[in-house]
Coordinates of C-alpha atoms in Angstrom, one line a residue:
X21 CA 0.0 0.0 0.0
X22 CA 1.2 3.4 -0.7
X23 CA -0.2 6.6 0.9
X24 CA -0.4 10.3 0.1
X25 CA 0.2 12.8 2.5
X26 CA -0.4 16.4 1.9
X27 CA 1.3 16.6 -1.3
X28 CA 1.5 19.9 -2.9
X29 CA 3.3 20.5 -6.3
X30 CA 3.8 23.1 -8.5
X31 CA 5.1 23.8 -12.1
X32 CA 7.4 26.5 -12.4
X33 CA 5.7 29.7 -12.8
X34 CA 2.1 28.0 -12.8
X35 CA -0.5 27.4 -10.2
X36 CA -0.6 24.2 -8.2
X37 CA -0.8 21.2 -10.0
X38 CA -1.6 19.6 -6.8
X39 CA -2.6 21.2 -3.4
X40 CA -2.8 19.2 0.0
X41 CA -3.6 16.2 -1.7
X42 CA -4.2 13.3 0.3
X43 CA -5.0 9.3 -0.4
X44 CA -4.7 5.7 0.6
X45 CA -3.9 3.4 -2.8
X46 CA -4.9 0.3 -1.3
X47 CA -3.2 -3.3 -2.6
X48 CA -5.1 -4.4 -5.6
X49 CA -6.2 -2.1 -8.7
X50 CA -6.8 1.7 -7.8
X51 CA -8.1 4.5 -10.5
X52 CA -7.0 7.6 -10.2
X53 CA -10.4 9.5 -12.0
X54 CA -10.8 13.2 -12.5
X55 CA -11.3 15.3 -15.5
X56 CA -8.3 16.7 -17.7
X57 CA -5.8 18.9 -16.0
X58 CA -7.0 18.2 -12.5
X59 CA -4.0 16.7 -11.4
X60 CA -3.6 13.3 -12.2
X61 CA -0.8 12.7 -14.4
X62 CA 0.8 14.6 -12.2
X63 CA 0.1 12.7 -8.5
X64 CA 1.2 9.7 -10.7
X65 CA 4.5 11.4 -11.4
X66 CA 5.0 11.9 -7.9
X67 CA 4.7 8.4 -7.3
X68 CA 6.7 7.4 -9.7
X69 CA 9.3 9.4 -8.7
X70 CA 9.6 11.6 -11.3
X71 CA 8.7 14.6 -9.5
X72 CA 9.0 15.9 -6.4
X73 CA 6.7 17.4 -4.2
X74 CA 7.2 20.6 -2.9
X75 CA 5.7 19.3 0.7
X76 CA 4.4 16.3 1.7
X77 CA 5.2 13.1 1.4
X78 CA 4.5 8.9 0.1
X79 CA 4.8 6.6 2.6
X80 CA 4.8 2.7 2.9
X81 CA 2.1 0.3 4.6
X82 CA 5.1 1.1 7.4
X83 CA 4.8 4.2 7.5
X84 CA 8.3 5.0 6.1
X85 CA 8.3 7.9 3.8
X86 CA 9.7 7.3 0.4
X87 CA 12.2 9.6 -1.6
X88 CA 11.9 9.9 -5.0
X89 CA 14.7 7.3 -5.6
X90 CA 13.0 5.1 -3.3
X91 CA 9.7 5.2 -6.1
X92 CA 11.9 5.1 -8.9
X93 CA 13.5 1.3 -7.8
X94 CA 9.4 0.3 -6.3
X95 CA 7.5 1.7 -9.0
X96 CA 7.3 1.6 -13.2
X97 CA 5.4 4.3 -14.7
X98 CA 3.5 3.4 -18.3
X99 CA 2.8 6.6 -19.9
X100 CA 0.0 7.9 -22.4
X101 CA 2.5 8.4 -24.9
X102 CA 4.5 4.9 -26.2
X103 CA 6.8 6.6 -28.5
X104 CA 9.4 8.3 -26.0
X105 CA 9.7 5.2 -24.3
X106 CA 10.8 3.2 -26.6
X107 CA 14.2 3.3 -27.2
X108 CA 15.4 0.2 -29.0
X109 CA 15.2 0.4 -33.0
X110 CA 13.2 -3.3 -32.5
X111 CA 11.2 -5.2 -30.0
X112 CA 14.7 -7.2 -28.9
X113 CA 16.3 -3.8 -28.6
X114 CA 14.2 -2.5 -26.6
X115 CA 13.7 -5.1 -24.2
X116 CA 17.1 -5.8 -23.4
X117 CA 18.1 -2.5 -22.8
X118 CA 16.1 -2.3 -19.7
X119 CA 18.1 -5.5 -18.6
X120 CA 20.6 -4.2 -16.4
X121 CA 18.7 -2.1 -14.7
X122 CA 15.8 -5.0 -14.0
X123 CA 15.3 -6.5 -10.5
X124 CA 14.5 -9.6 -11.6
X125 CA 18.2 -10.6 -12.4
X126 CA 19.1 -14.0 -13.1
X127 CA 15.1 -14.6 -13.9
X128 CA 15.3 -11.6 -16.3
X129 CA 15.2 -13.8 -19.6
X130 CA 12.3 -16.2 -18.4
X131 CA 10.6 -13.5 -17.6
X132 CA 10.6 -11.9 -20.9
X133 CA 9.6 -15.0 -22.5
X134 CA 6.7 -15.7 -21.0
X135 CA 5.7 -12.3 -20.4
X136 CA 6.4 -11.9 -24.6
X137 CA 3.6 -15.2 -24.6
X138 CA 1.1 -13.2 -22.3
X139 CA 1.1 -9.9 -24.4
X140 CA 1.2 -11.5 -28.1
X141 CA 4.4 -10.3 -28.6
X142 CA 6.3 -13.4 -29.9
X143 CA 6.2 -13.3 -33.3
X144 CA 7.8 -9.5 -33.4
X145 CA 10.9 -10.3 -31.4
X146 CA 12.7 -8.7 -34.4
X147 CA 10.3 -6.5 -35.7
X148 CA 11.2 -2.8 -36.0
X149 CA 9.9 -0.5 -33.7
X150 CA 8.3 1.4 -36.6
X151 CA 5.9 -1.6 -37.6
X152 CA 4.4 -2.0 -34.6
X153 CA 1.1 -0.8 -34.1
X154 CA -0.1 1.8 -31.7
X155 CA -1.5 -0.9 -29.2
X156 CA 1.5 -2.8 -30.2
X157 CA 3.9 0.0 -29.0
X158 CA 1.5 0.4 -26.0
X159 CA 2.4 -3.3 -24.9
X160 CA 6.1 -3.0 -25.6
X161 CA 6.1 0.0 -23.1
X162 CA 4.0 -2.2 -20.4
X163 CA 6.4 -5.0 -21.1
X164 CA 9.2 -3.2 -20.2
X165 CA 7.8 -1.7 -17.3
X166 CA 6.8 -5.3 -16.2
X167 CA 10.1 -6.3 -16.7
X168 CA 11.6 -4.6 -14.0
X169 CA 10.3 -6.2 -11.4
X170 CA 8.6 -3.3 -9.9
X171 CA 6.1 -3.4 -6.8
X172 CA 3.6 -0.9 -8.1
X173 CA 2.8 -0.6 -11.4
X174 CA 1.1 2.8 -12.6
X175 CA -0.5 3.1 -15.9
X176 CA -1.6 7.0 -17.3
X177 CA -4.7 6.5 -19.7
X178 CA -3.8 3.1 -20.4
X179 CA -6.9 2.7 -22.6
X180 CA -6.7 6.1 -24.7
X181 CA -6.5 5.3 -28.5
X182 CA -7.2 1.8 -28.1
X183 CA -9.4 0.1 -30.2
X184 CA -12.3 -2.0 -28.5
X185 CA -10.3 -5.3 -28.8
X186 CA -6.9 -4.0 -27.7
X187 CA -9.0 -2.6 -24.5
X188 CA -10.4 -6.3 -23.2
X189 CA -7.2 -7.6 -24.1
X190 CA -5.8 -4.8 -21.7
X191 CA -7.9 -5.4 -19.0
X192 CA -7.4 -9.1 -19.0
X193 CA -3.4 -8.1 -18.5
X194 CA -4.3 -6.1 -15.3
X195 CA -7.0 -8.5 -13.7
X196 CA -4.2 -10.7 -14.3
X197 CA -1.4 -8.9 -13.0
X198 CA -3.5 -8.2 -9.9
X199 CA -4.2 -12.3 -9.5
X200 CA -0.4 -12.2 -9.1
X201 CA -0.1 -10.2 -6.5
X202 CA 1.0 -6.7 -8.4
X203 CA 0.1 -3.5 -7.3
X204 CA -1.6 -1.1 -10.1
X205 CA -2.4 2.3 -10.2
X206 CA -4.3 3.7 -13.4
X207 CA -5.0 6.9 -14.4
X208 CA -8.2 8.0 -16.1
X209 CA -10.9 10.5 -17.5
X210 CA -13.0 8.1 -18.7
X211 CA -14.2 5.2 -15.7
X212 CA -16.1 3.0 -18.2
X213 CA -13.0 0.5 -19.0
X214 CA -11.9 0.1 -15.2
X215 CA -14.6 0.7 -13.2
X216 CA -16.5 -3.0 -12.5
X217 CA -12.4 -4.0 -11.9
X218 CA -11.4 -1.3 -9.8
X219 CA -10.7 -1.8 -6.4
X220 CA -10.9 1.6 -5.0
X221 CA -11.2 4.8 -6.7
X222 CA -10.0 8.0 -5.8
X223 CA -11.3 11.3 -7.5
X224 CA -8.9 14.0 -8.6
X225 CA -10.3 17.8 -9.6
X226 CA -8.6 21.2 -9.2
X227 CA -5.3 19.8 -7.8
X228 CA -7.2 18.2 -4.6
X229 CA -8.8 14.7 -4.1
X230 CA -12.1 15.1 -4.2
X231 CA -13.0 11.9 -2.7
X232 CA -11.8 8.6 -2.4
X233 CA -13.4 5.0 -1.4
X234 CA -15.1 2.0 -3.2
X235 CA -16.2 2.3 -6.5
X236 CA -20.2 1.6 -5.7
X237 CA -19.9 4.3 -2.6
X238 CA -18.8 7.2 -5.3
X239 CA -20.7 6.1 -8.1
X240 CA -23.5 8.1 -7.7
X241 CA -21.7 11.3 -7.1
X242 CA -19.5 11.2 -9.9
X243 CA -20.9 14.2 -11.7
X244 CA -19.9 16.3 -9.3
X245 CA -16.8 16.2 -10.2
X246 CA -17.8 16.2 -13.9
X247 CA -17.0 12.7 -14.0
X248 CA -19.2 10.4 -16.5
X249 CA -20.5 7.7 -14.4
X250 CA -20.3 4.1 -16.5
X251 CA -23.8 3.6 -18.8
X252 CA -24.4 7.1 -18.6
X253 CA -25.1 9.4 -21.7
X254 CA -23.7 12.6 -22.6
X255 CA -26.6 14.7 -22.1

């Protein structure tokens, strides 16, 4: 479990990105919902690592507070964007240049076999980064992430751009992932993918959680935070 204490952060010479934001990401699957540019990319930054709050804290299910190296070695961070993540010219490439830095060590090379199996990658070991697909590219950068062994995995609009196939397959990777024990945090605008898989949820707007708890507790509220509840229209 990983918990948010009273994080503020700000961009240079913008307003708060986030403001006293506080939340419990419980074991298990928890969505990070809000609309655009309420803050969520960015609290997933934080716990990634990749930023660091201005005050505040992340701490463990000890209690220990966490410096950004310490969620750079625990956590992987899938962004919305595959291309700047991938760095190899193909699939091979790519992979094994997160090798040394993996925690898996000796187990690194099994691992990437069966976790090529599990996302469908096999047959584009030596394909060219270029051919891939864009929920190709998407799985390269969650097999990577995979790959190194972390203890929370956080995905930012895993589902954006994907077509209605690539999504189930998706999901199935995460229910599984979470049948083996591996922490996930996902980041989205749109709950309708996650939500009957989802854990917890915790609400995002302005910068500030909004709310936080099961999903059947919040689901009613939702619009409040101009959040389209699952099966709902647009009007």
């Amino acid at each position: 479990m990983l918990k948010i204490e009273s994080v503020h952060y700000a961009y240079p010479g913008g307003k708060p990105a986030l403001h006293n934001a506080s939340a419990e990401l419980a074991e298990g699957i928890t969505v990070i919902v809000g609309p655009n540019a309420g803050g969520k990319t960015t609290l997933l930054r934080v716990l990634a690592g990749l930023l660091e709050p201005g005050s505040g804290r992340i701490v463990d299910e000890n209690g220990t507070a966490l410096s950004p190296l310490d969620l750079r070695q625990a956590t992987r961070m899938v962004m919305q964007d595959a291309d700047p993540q991938i760095l190899g010219a193909t699939v091979a490439e790519d992979v094994l240049l997160g090798k040394p830095a993996s925690a898996l060590g000796n187990r690194f090379d099994i691992a990437a076999t069966v976790l090529h199996r599990r996302l469908d990658l096999d047959d584009m070991w030596h394909q060219p980064v270029g051919m891939l697909s864009y929920g190709q590219k998407r799985k390269l950068c969650l097999l990577h992430a995979m790959l190194a062994g972390p203890r929370c995995l956080l995905l930012d609009e895993p589902f954006a751009g994907l077509d209605f196939p690539a999504a189930r397959e998706l999901r199935r990777l995460i229910r599984e992932n979470r049948e083996e024990g591996l922490h996930q945090v996902i980041s989205t605008h749109e709950l309708e993918p996650v939500f009957d898989i989802a854990d917890r949820l915790v609400v995002v707007a302005n910068g500030e959680i909004a709310a936080q708890g099961l999903p059947h507790e919040l689901l009613g509220r939702l619009g409040e935070w101009s959040v389209r509840a699952p099966g709902k229209g647009w009007d």
